Amino acid sequence: MTSSALPIQDYALLSDEECDVRIVAAKAALGSRCVILGHHYQRDEVFKHADFWGDSLKLSRDAAEADAEYIVFCGVHFMAEVADILSRPDQIAILPDMAAGCSMADMANLIKVQKCWAELAQVIDVESSITPVTYINSAADLKAFCGEHEGTVCTSSNAQKILEWSFSKREKVLFFPDQHLGRNTGYRMGIPLEEMVTWDFEQPLGGLTTKQIKDAKIILWKGFCSVHQVFKPEHIDNFLVRYPETKVIAHPEASFEVCEKADYIGSTETILKIVRNAEPNTRWLVATELNLVNRLHEECKAQGKNVHFMSPTLCMCSTMFRTDPQHLLWILENLVQGIVVNRILVPETIAKQAKHALDNMLSQFV
Ligand code: 13P
Ligand code: SF4
């Protein structure tokens, strides 16, 4: 055993092929003490080393059920935080590259959400009339905020059930950070667009009038995903001119206008399921991240299915992309030496309230 961590610099110039061989060896040495979770947006070179794959909901359940001492999360920071919150105290959650964040999650922070809550309190009785709901793509202290205020967390695959639960508790929802998931879900539940107002966190009172706030069912935080905002309705129109038989499927982080034109809307796991189960020789236009779409195309082409990325400009999630085989190997070889690098540890007070919000989601509404 060495006493100091093997430095990342020793790994940066290794080829992917060399990393491959050594990752397999390190995994074999660690055995059941280590589990690797991989989000569907991970690049192939990393994705193939995962023990479990999934969308945010599935991976959070996998993390909660994992028995391994080390949970290595090939995803982004909020996902590793969820793994830490939901796992046992003796388990250790690890993020291979600490710079793997989520730009949408960063669009809301505790100070701004607390300011929003205080401003809303000038107009209505927030505690009795608003359920705060955070998309799982958010920092742990925002999940804790929801826990403290008897709110909850949702993912892209359970947002409707979570909103239904939230409305059974209180008449309004404050939904952050993704306006599109909130709007797309609310609209499909029959809530008119004018009853879903957007809270601009740069403006006093979110840029809204007191009447707009009083009349609203959902107050949507003005956040968005930079990857999903590249998809435009005209991409669908143009594609359908060439291939009118195409089925369109979009992640609910895409805009309202794109989702309106889609045949199906769903989480990453749902997108995979629908396309995999579709008839052979079908054509699909998909509005979600590039690595998933490319992998799905490769997987389905033997059945004559064509799976296309919706935007003519190729765009991957650059933060998901940060996890490379070099960082994964660095993590694993340190673990083989008994050294933990890049641990994600949510402070206990935050973790307790955040777990309450996550348990509200996991125990009843999945
Ligand atoms: P899913 O839960 O659908 O995997 O979405 C996570 C995400 O970050 C999509 O951008
Ligand atoms: Fe965040 Fe968008 Fe990347 Fe998903 S695709 S992790 S929402 S930046």
Short mmCIF file of C-alpha atoms and ligand atoms in Angstrom, two decimals:
data_model
loop_
_atom_site.label_atom_id
_atom_site.label_comp_id
_atom_site.label_asym_id
_atom_site.label_seq_id
_atom_site.Cartn_x
_atom_site.Cartn_y
_atom_site.Cartn_z
CA MET A 1 0.00 0.00 0.00
CA THR A 2 1.23 3.53 -0.79
CA SER A 3 0.34 6.34 1.62
CA SER A 4 -0.15 9.19 -0.83
CA ALA A 5 -2.50 9.32 -3.80
CA LEU A 6 -1.27 8.41 -7.25
CA PRO A 7 -1.33 11.77 -9.11
CA ILE A 8 -3.74 12.38 -12.01
CA GLN A 9 -0.80 13.77 -14.03
CA ASP A 10 0.54 10.20 -14.35
CA TYR A 11 -2.65 9.23 -16.18
CA ALA A 12 -3.36 12.18 -18.44
CA LEU A 13 -1.29 10.95 -21.39
CA LEU A 14 -2.24 7.27 -21.27
CA SER A 15 -4.03 5.97 -24.36
CA ASP A 16 -7.66 4.87 -24.06
CA GLU A 17 -6.52 1.32 -24.96
CA GLU A 18 -4.02 1.17 -22.12
CA CYS A 19 -6.63 2.59 -19.74
CA ASP A 20 -9.06 -0.12 -20.86
CA VAL A 21 -6.74 -2.96 -19.92
CA ARG A 22 -5.83 -1.41 -16.58
CA ILE A 23 -9.46 -0.50 -15.70
CA VAL A 24 -10.45 -4.14 -16.22
CA ALA A 25 -7.56 -5.26 -13.98
CA ALA A 26 -8.36 -2.69 -11.26
CA LYS A 27 -12.05 -3.65 -11.29
CA ALA A 28 -11.09 -7.32 -10.93
CA ALA A 29 -8.81 -6.46 -7.99
CA LEU A 30 -11.57 -4.48 -6.25
CA GLY A 31 -14.28 -7.06 -6.96
CA SER A 32 -17.57 -6.51 -5.17
CA ARG A 33 -16.09 -3.69 -3.05
CA CYS A 34 -16.64 -1.27 -5.95
CA VAL A 35 -19.63 -0.59 -8.19
CA ILE A 36 -19.52 1.73 -11.21
CA LEU A 37 -22.73 3.55 -12.16
CA GLY A 38 -22.94 5.11 -15.63
CA HIS A 39 -25.41 7.66 -16.96
CA HIS A 40 -26.65 7.21 -20.53
CA TYR A 41 -24.81 10.36 -21.66
CA GLN A 42 -21.38 8.94 -20.83
CA ARG A 43 -19.06 8.40 -23.75
CA ASP A 44 -18.57 4.80 -24.96
CA GLU A 45 -15.02 4.47 -23.60
CA VAL A 46 -16.37 4.99 -20.07
CA PHE A 47 -19.91 3.62 -20.45
CA LYS A 48 -18.66 0.11 -21.24
CA HIS A 49 -16.98 -0.16 -17.83
CA ALA A 50 -20.15 0.57 -15.84
CA ASP A 51 -21.85 -2.19 -13.86
CA PHE A 52 -25.23 -0.44 -14.04
CA TRP A 53 -26.58 2.11 -16.51
CA GLY A 54 -29.63 4.29 -16.33
CA ASP A 55 -31.42 7.61 -16.16
CA SER A 56 -31.27 9.74 -13.01
CA LEU A 57 -34.13 7.89 -11.34
CA LYS A 58 -32.83 4.40 -12.01
CA LEU A 59 -29.30 5.34 -10.97
CA SER A 60 -30.51 6.93 -7.73
CA ARG A 61 -32.30 3.67 -6.90
CA ASP A 62 -29.20 1.68 -7.89
CA ALA A 63 -27.14 3.88 -5.55
CA ALA A 64 -29.64 3.38 -2.71
CA GLU A 65 -29.56 -0.40 -3.19
CA ALA A 66 -25.81 -0.77 -3.79
CA ASP A 67 -23.93 -2.92 -1.36
CA ALA A 68 -20.40 -1.99 -2.44
CA GLU A 69 -18.03 0.02 -0.26
CA TYR A 70 -17.24 2.39 -3.16
CA ILE A 71 -19.82 3.85 -5.54
CA VAL A 72 -18.00 5.37 -8.50
CA PHE A 73 -20.43 7.63 -10.35
CA CYS A 74 -19.71 8.19 -14.02
CA GLY A 75 -22.14 11.05 -14.41
CA VAL A 76 -22.24 14.57 -13.02
CA HIS A 77 -21.82 16.12 -9.58
CA PHE A 78 -25.47 16.18 -8.46
CA MET A 79 -25.78 12.46 -9.26
CA ALA A 80 -22.81 11.58 -7.03
CA GLU A 81 -24.32 13.76 -4.28
CA VAL A 82 -27.57 11.78 -4.53
CA ALA A 83 -25.54 8.55 -4.31
CA ASP A 84 -23.85 9.82 -1.16
CA ILE A 85 -27.15 10.94 0.41
CA LEU A 86 -28.98 7.68 -0.33
CA SER A 87 -26.19 5.23 0.47
CA ARG A 88 -25.18 3.94 3.91
CA PRO A 89 -22.76 6.07 5.99
CA ASP A 90 -19.99 3.49 5.53
CA GLN A 91 -20.23 3.68 1.72
CA ILE A 92 -18.18 6.19 -0.25
CA ALA A 93 -19.43 8.03 -3.35
CA ILE A 94 -16.78 9.11 -5.85
CA LEU A 95 -16.93 11.38 -8.91
CA PRO A 96 -14.02 10.67 -11.29
CA ASP A 97 -13.65 14.32 -12.37
CA MET A 98 -14.71 17.03 -9.93
CA ALA A 99 -15.26 19.42 -12.85
CA ALA A 100 -18.15 17.27 -14.13
CA GLY A 101 -21.01 19.57 -13.13
CA CYS A 102 -24.34 20.39 -14.74
CA SER A 103 -24.80 23.89 -16.14
CA MET A 104 -28.55 23.70 -15.60
CA ALA A 105 -28.14 22.70 -11.94
CA ASP A 106 -25.87 25.75 -11.53
CA MET A 107 -28.68 28.07 -12.70
CA ALA A 108 -30.33 27.85 -9.28
CA ASN A 109 -28.57 28.27 -5.98
CA LEU A 110 -29.73 28.39 -2.38
CA ILE A 111 -29.33 32.15 -1.94
CA LYS A 112 -31.44 32.89 -5.02
CA VAL A 113 -34.11 30.31 -4.16
CA GLN A 114 -34.34 31.63 -0.59
CA LYS A 115 -34.68 35.16 -2.00
CA CYS A 116 -37.44 33.96 -4.34
CA TRP A 117 -39.24 32.25 -1.43
CA ALA A 118 -39.02 35.41 0.68
CA GLU A 119 -40.34 37.55 -2.17
CA LEU A 120 -43.20 35.14 -2.82
CA ALA A 121 -43.98 35.33 0.91
CA GLN A 122 -44.70 39.05 0.47
CA VAL A 123 -47.57 38.10 -1.87
CA ILE A 124 -48.94 34.79 -0.55
CA ASP A 125 -48.62 32.48 2.45
CA VAL A 126 -45.85 30.32 0.99
CA GLU A 127 -45.83 27.58 3.64
CA SER A 128 -49.52 26.78 3.24
CA SER A 129 -49.86 27.36 -0.50
CA ILE A 130 -46.61 26.37 -2.31
CA THR A 131 -44.88 22.99 -2.57
CA PRO A 132 -41.25 23.48 -3.63
CA VAL A 133 -40.13 20.83 -6.14
CA THR A 134 -36.59 20.58 -7.35
CA TYR A 135 -35.54 18.64 -10.42
CA ILE A 136 -32.92 16.10 -9.36
CA ASN A 137 -30.49 18.16 -11.49
CA SER A 138 -29.76 20.50 -8.57
CA ALA A 139 -27.30 20.89 -5.71
CA ALA A 140 -27.90 19.00 -2.46
CA ASP A 141 -28.69 22.19 -0.51
CA LEU A 142 -31.64 22.86 -2.85
CA LYS A 143 -32.95 19.37 -2.19
CA ALA A 144 -32.52 20.17 1.52
CA PHE A 145 -34.53 23.38 1.00
CA CYS A 146 -37.36 21.27 -0.44
CA GLY A 147 -37.07 18.82 2.47
CA GLU A 148 -37.29 21.67 5.01
CA HIS A 149 -40.43 23.03 3.33
CA GLU A 150 -42.16 19.65 2.92
CA GLY A 151 -41.45 19.58 -0.77
CA THR A 152 -39.78 16.97 -2.88
CA VAL A 153 -37.55 16.07 -5.83
CA CYS A 154 -38.51 14.84 -9.28
CA THR A 155 -36.71 13.35 -12.24
CA SER A 156 -37.59 13.49 -15.91
CA SER A 157 -39.34 10.12 -15.60
CA ASN A 158 -41.62 10.82 -12.65
CA ALA A 159 -42.31 14.57 -12.93
CA GLN A 160 -46.04 14.17 -13.54
CA LYS A 161 -46.60 11.89 -10.54
CA ILE A 162 -44.55 14.25 -8.39
CA LEU A 163 -46.55 17.29 -9.52
CA GLU A 164 -49.80 15.42 -8.80
CA TRP A 165 -48.53 14.61 -5.30
CA SER A 166 -47.44 18.24 -4.83
CA PHE A 167 -50.85 19.60 -5.82
CA SER A 168 -52.49 17.17 -3.40
CA LYS A 169 -50.55 18.94 -0.63
CA ARG A 170 -50.79 22.59 -1.67
CA GLU A 171 -52.38 24.60 -4.48
CA LYS A 172 -49.17 25.87 -6.13
CA VAL A 173 -45.72 24.55 -7.03
CA LEU A 174 -42.40 26.38 -7.18
CA PHE A 175 -40.42 24.31 -9.70
CA PHE A 176 -36.67 24.68 -10.19
CA PRO A 177 -34.25 24.81 -11.92
CA ASP A 178 -35.60 23.60 -15.33
CA GLN A 179 -38.47 25.65 -16.69
CA HIS A 180 -38.95 23.27 -19.64
CA LEU A 181 -39.46 20.07 -17.65
CA GLY A 182 -41.94 21.94 -15.43
CA ARG A 183 -43.83 23.53 -18.33
CA ASN A 184 -43.90 20.42 -20.54
CA THR A 185 -45.14 18.29 -17.66
CA GLY A 186 -47.69 20.81 -16.38
CA TYR A 187 -49.12 21.33 -19.87
CA ARG A 188 -49.65 17.59 -20.35
CA MET A 189 -51.51 17.57 -17.03
CA GLY A 190 -53.93 20.14 -18.46
CA ILE A 191 -52.52 23.26 -16.82
CA PRO A 192 -52.88 26.21 -19.24
CA LEU A 193 -49.68 28.00 -20.22
CA GLU A 194 -50.86 31.27 -18.66
CA GLU A 195 -51.08 29.54 -15.27
CA MET A 196 -47.38 28.60 -15.50
CA VAL A 197 -45.34 31.76 -15.01
CA THR A 198 -41.57 32.06 -15.32
CA TRP A 199 -39.60 33.39 -12.36
CA ASP A 200 -36.73 35.51 -13.68
CA PHE A 201 -34.27 35.37 -10.78
CA GLU A 202 -32.52 38.51 -12.04
CA GLN A 203 -35.67 40.66 -11.60
CA PRO A 204 -37.42 41.95 -8.47
CA LEU A 205 -40.39 39.66 -7.74
CA GLY A 206 -39.16 37.42 -10.56
CA GLY A 207 -40.35 40.02 -13.09
CA LEU A 208 -43.97 39.11 -12.22
CA THR A 209 -46.96 41.08 -10.97
CA THR A 210 -48.66 40.11 -7.72
CA LYS A 211 -51.73 39.10 -9.77
CA GLN A 212 -49.64 36.75 -11.96
CA ILE A 213 -48.24 35.12 -8.82
CA LYS A 214 -51.65 34.78 -7.17
CA ASP A 215 -53.18 33.29 -10.34
CA ALA A 216 -50.31 30.88 -11.09
CA LYS A 217 -50.44 27.12 -10.54
CA ILE A 218 -46.73 26.61 -11.26
CA ILE A 219 -43.93 29.13 -10.81
CA LEU A 220 -41.13 27.99 -13.11
CA TRP A 221 -37.52 28.92 -12.41
CA LYS A 222 -35.92 30.43 -15.50
CA GLY A 223 -33.31 27.68 -15.91
CA PHE A 224 -32.63 25.49 -18.91
CA CYS A 225 -30.26 22.87 -20.28
CA SER A 226 -27.73 24.28 -22.72
CA VAL A 227 -27.60 20.95 -24.54
CA HIS A 228 -31.36 20.55 -25.05
CA GLN A 229 -31.89 24.16 -26.05
CA VAL A 230 -30.08 23.54 -29.35
CA PHE A 231 -33.09 21.57 -30.64
CA LYS A 232 -35.56 23.72 -32.59
CA PRO A 233 -39.01 23.04 -34.08
CA GLU A 234 -37.65 23.83 -37.56
CA HIS A 235 -35.21 20.92 -37.25
CA ILE A 236 -38.25 18.65 -37.02
CA ASP A 237 -40.07 20.39 -39.89
CA ASN A 238 -37.04 20.20 -42.17
CA PHE A 239 -36.40 16.56 -41.36
CA LEU A 240 -40.01 15.56 -41.94
CA VAL A 241 -39.93 17.09 -45.42
CA ARG A 242 -37.18 14.62 -46.33
CA TYR A 243 -38.42 11.65 -44.27
CA PRO A 244 -42.15 12.05 -43.54
CA GLU A 245 -42.41 8.60 -41.94
CA THR A 246 -40.11 9.65 -39.06
CA LYS A 247 -41.18 9.37 -35.43
CA VAL A 248 -39.96 12.21 -33.23
CA ILE A 249 -38.95 11.68 -29.60
CA ALA A 250 -37.74 14.37 -27.19
CA HIS A 251 -36.37 14.62 -23.69
CA PRO A 252 -38.63 16.92 -21.59
CA GLU A 253 -35.70 19.33 -21.07
CA ALA A 254 -36.26 20.35 -24.71
CA SER A 255 -38.38 23.45 -25.31
CA PHE A 256 -42.18 23.49 -25.25
CA GLU A 257 -42.25 24.09 -29.03
CA VAL A 258 -40.07 21.04 -29.72
CA CYS A 259 -42.05 18.82 -27.32
CA GLU A 260 -45.30 19.99 -28.95
CA LYS A 261 -44.09 18.56 -32.26
CA ALA A 262 -42.79 15.30 -30.76
CA ASP A 263 -44.65 11.99 -30.98
CA TYR A 264 -43.14 10.89 -27.67
CA ILE A 265 -41.56 12.65 -24.69
CA GLY A 266 -39.49 10.85 -22.10
CA SER A 267 -36.43 10.47 -19.93
CA THR A 268 -33.25 8.96 -21.34
CA GLU A 269 -34.34 5.50 -20.16
CA THR A 270 -37.78 5.95 -21.78
CA ILE A 271 -36.26 7.12 -25.07
CA LEU A 272 -34.10 3.99 -25.18
CA LYS A 273 -37.03 1.74 -24.34
CA ILE A 274 -39.37 3.21 -26.95
CA VAL A 275 -36.86 3.09 -29.80
CA ARG A 276 -35.59 -0.38 -28.84
CA ASN A 277 -39.17 -1.73 -28.75
CA ALA A 278 -40.22 -0.04 -32.01
CA GLU A 279 -40.96 -1.94 -35.20
CA PRO A 280 -37.94 -2.80 -37.38
CA ASN A 281 -37.16 -0.47 -40.31
CA THR A 282 -38.43 2.65 -38.55
CA ARG A 283 -36.80 6.07 -38.52
CA TRP A 284 -36.35 8.17 -35.39
CA LEU A 285 -35.42 11.79 -34.79
CA VAL A 286 -34.21 12.20 -31.23
CA ALA A 287 -33.82 15.34 -29.13
CA THR A 288 -31.31 14.40 -26.48
CA GLU A 289 -27.57 14.12 -25.94
CA LEU A 290 -25.32 12.92 -28.75
CA ASN A 291 -23.56 9.97 -27.09
CA LEU A 292 -26.89 8.34 -26.27
CA VAL A 293 -28.24 8.92 -29.78
CA ASN A 294 -25.12 7.57 -31.50
CA ARG A 295 -25.06 4.48 -29.30
CA LEU A 296 -28.77 3.86 -29.90
CA HIS A 297 -28.26 4.16 -33.65
CA GLU A 298 -25.42 1.61 -33.58
CA GLU A 299 -27.46 -0.75 -31.43
CA CYS A 300 -30.60 -0.58 -33.60
CA LYS A 301 -29.19 -0.45 -37.10
CA ALA A 302 -29.15 -4.26 -37.42
CA GLN A 303 -32.98 -4.08 -37.20
CA GLY A 304 -33.02 -1.57 -40.03
CA LYS A 305 -33.79 1.31 -37.65
CA ASN A 306 -32.30 4.71 -38.33
CA VAL A 307 -31.81 6.89 -35.28
CA HIS A 308 -30.88 10.53 -35.97
CA PHE A 309 -29.72 13.36 -33.74
CA MET A 310 -32.21 16.21 -34.06
CA SER A 311 -29.89 19.18 -34.50
CA PRO A 312 -27.66 19.68 -37.57
CA THR A 313 -25.07 21.05 -35.11
CA LEU A 314 -23.62 18.21 -33.09
CA CYS A 315 -23.62 18.96 -29.39
CA MET A 316 -22.71 16.70 -26.51
CA CYS A 317 -22.97 17.47 -22.82
CA SER A 318 -19.47 18.81 -22.20
CA THR A 319 -19.61 18.18 -18.47
CA MET A 320 -20.71 14.55 -18.88
CA PHE A 321 -17.83 14.27 -21.38
CA ARG A 322 -15.30 15.25 -18.71
CA THR A 323 -15.34 11.74 -17.29
CA ASP A 324 -12.76 9.98 -19.41
CA PRO A 325 -11.05 6.57 -19.09
CA GLN A 326 -7.96 8.31 -17.68
CA HIS A 327 -9.89 9.74 -14.70
CA LEU A 328 -11.76 6.48 -14.17
CA LEU A 329 -8.51 4.53 -14.10
CA TRP A 330 -6.95 7.07 -11.73
CA ILE A 331 -9.84 6.60 -9.30
CA LEU A 332 -9.77 2.81 -9.49
CA GLU A 333 -6.00 2.34 -9.16
CA ASN A 334 -6.01 4.62 -6.12
CA LEU A 335 -8.80 2.51 -4.61
CA VAL A 336 -6.74 -0.62 -5.23
CA GLN A 337 -4.03 1.09 -3.16
CA GLY A 338 -6.60 1.81 -0.43
CA ILE A 339 -6.73 5.53 -1.25
CA VAL A 340 -9.95 7.43 -1.93
CA VAL A 341 -9.69 10.41 -4.27
CA ASN A 342 -12.57 12.69 -5.31
CA ARG A 343 -14.98 11.64 -2.58
CA ILE A 344 -18.35 13.40 -2.67
CA LEU A 345 -19.49 13.95 0.89
CA VAL A 346 -22.62 16.02 1.52
CA PRO A 347 -22.54 17.71 4.96
CA GLU A 348 -24.76 15.85 7.42
CA THR A 349 -27.27 18.63 8.09
CA ILE A 350 -27.86 19.16 4.36
CA ALA A 351 -27.91 15.42 3.65
CA LYS A 352 -30.62 14.81 6.29
CA GLN A 353 -33.10 17.31 4.82
CA ALA A 354 -32.19 16.40 1.24
CA LYS A 355 -32.83 12.74 2.03
CA HIS A 356 -36.25 13.67 3.38
CA ALA A 357 -37.09 15.31 0.03
CA LEU A 358 -35.64 12.36 -1.93
CA ASP A 359 -37.49 9.84 0.25
CA ASN A 360 -40.73 11.71 -0.49
CA MET A 361 -39.98 10.95 -4.12
CA LEU A 362 -38.54 7.43 -3.87
CA SER A 363 -40.80 5.80 -1.32
CA GLN A 364 -44.14 6.67 -2.85
CA PHE A 365 -43.90 8.01 -6.32
CA VAL A 366 -41.63 5.96 -8.55
P1 13P B 1 -32.48 11.57 -17.29
O1 13P B 1 -32.94 11.46 -15.88
O2 13P B 1 -33.58 11.48 -18.27
O3 13P B 1 -31.39 10.59 -17.56
O4 13P B 1 -31.90 13.03 -17.49
C1 13P B 1 -30.74 13.50 -16.87
C2 13P B 1 -30.20 14.65 -17.57
O5 13P B 1 -29.33 15.32 -17.09
C3 13P B 1 -30.75 14.98 -18.86
O6 13P B 1 -30.12 16.09 -19.36
FE1 SF4 B 2 -27.04 19.04 -17.14
FE2 SF4 B 2 -27.98 19.38 -19.62
FE3 SF4 B 2 -25.74 17.97 -19.23
FE4 SF4 B 2 -28.13 16.98 -18.46
S1 SF4 B 2 -27.44 17.41 -20.55
S2 SF4 B 2 -26.23 16.96 -17.26
S3 SF4 B 2 -29.16 18.88 -17.79
S4 SF4 B 2 -26.05 20.19 -18.80
#
